[in-house]
Amino acid sequence: MAELDVEKLSMDVAAQELIKKAQAEGIETIFDRAKTMKPCPIGVEGACCRICAQGPCRVPPPKKKAGEETGEEKKQRMGLCGATAETIVARNFARMVACGTSAHNDHSRGVALLFKEVAHGRTQGYEIKDVTKLRRVAREWGVAITVGEGEDAKPRSKNEIAQELADKVLMAFGQQSGELQYVARAPKKRQEIWRKYGVAPRGCDIEVVELMHRTHMGVDQDYRNIMKQATRCALSDGWGGSMISTDLQDIMFGCPVPVASEINLGVLKEDHVNIIIHGHEPLLPEMIAMAVQEPEMLEYAKSKGAKGIQLAGMCCSANEILMRHGIPVAGNYLHQELAIITGALDAMVVDVQCIFQSLANVAQCYHTKLITTDPRAKMEAGALHIEYDEHHALDVARKVVREAIDNFPNRRAPVMIPAVSHPIVVGFSYETIQYLLGGSIRGTYYTLNDNVIGGRIRGVAGVVGCNNCRTTQDSSHMTLIKELLKNDVIVLSTGCAAMAAGKYGLLTPEAASQYCGPGLAEICETVGIPPVLHMGACVDNSRILMAATACVKAGGLGTDISDLPAAGAAPEWMSEKAIAIGQYFVASGVYTCFGVTFPSTGSEIFTDYLFKGIEEEYGGKWDFIADPEEMARKMIAHIDSKRKALGIDKARERVLMDMDMRRKLEAAAEEA
Ligand code: NFS
Ligand code: SF4
């Protein structure tokens, strides 16, 4: 094995220690493979077409600037069928959107199916926890929350409401025409833009299917038209599947409220049975969280010589149970092999998405039991499959926990748990932010807006997305976030980015005085919140859309999301889901920056469209900036340009509003 420079691989000390341990023990990890296998230079630019058996066809980078090529030179930049670089790159990009959307929407379908079973009382362990949210969401879907008329009206039972709601929501997946229900949640102006360009999504499944069809060999050959469907598809994720799963998960498992916990591999305990839940779906993890607390389970663990059971999470499954139960997080995406290498992990329980196949190999080098639980995601070898079944979910969870306990006495390798962990405060759902910042009287995002208008908060940034082994773990996240905070930009975060923020102490209220500019620091200190608000898993990017919409509706910051002094970023993205998310943010009017690499650079014309042309249609646009400091600079410049357009660029002093100003705000809010 080649020598690795651990500081280049991760800025996380816990990761560095464990990569060294892996090296010493001869265990190969993603970091070794990244060193020996370089990315294909043509594929990385999206310029390799392998959608039919006459290819793969590669279109090399142009020798001249776009538009200056001769006909002959253009021909050399074509696939066998004549597909141009633009078509090839657009198809590849669109297929990433399709796959990313399918991942979120299929997750969402699972949640909706569970919701129906819960509503009918056919499950084990689940219940409807947030009745207030149930009623609010039900009303939106046209489900009555009372029976009878006028004074005789009586409230319907939560199960009755949920049953009807479940049927309506499930229809959204197969819906063929019209618009998805949550399109109506967007600011009015945004809805009109979507209608104008014909991209208001019809259903959660149809948009993926149509996009796959249109990117088949010999179908859609106009990159703008391909992107039109990619946009409609992405919107069926952000304002469709993802939003549905956030809502239904909140209704069943509880809407997140602020909760304290801890993050990084130091949360594992040497003398406890350690279980990590890794993946994306909270369904089984909710039950595992219950099972580990049962006295019989604790007794059983003690009978095997353990002091207790330590449950922790990884990736978005972690975010889900962290937000709702304060269960500690062992780490983000690039920590998955490393957790096993501690030698202290008795079971890693995985479901779907972002799971390395190499976990099976690594687990076999230690005593760790790798347990797959989802019928859609099995491993050929090296894992035990215990299938999730909502009708016996708690029993399945107990079985999983028992497997882990039984494995505790089998620990063999020297155990090394890095003494690295950080306290965090999480749970900033859209509703919680409204409550904290909106005040109890108005119950809107009004106070937030007021502070943005007054200039204490310069703007809002969403920093989301993955880790990527092609760049130093967490380093871009940290540089970007710190730059933003310093400039009074409040950060909303989800996914592995939010975990990164937590690992270096940014998810505590105390971080405000240390990292923020004076305006933002003052707000955070007054309200008692961290300057980076952890809003959940990647499906919970829908919460960011809702927060942005609430800002528009609260008034004073324009009439559309594209008017807000806001920007989004995924500086260490790697997953196709991130591309789907990026596309729905762009189509919602947000300037969205990605780091590491960008999968469209194989066509200058197409990239130009994503980085510039698309803004004329949707008010948002993509950007690719590898350097996080430069990314921060451009995001802040964008925020400032929006402030200028709103006429609040000079309002650094707090403006106390008079009645006239308030009336104007309210009028704008009504319009939105
Ligand atoms: Ni989002 Fe969450 Fe992490 Fe990236 Fe993967 S875990 S769904 S895709 S890697 S942020
Ligand atoms: Fe080549 Fe065209 Fe087939 Fe793509 S669709 S692999 S460009 S022949």
XYZ file of C-alpha atoms and ligand atoms in Angstrom, residues 104 280 315-316 333 353-354 465-467 495-496 538 574-575 577, ligand 1:
26
model
C -35.595 10.969 -2.970
C -31.089 7.441 4.680
C -25.072 10.014 6.975
C -28.716 11.014 6.703
C -19.994 10.144 4.534
C -27.935 5.342 -0.503
C -24.332 6.450 0.031
C -24.225 18.180 0.443
C -21.657 15.482 0.760
C -18.023 14.710 1.342
C -26.812 16.384 5.208
C -23.108 15.735 5.537
C -30.880 15.875 2.547
C -20.468 13.721 -4.927
C -23.933 12.172 -5.247
C -28.948 13.454 -5.466
Ni -27.035 13.832 0.901
Fe -27.268 12.109 2.847
Fe -24.141 12.678 2.701
Fe -24.319 13.390 0.266
Fe -24.973 11.042 0.956
S -25.458 11.021 3.139
S -28.601 12.353 1.227
S -25.977 12.396 -0.619
S -23.080 11.881 1.130
S -24.976 14.616 1.933
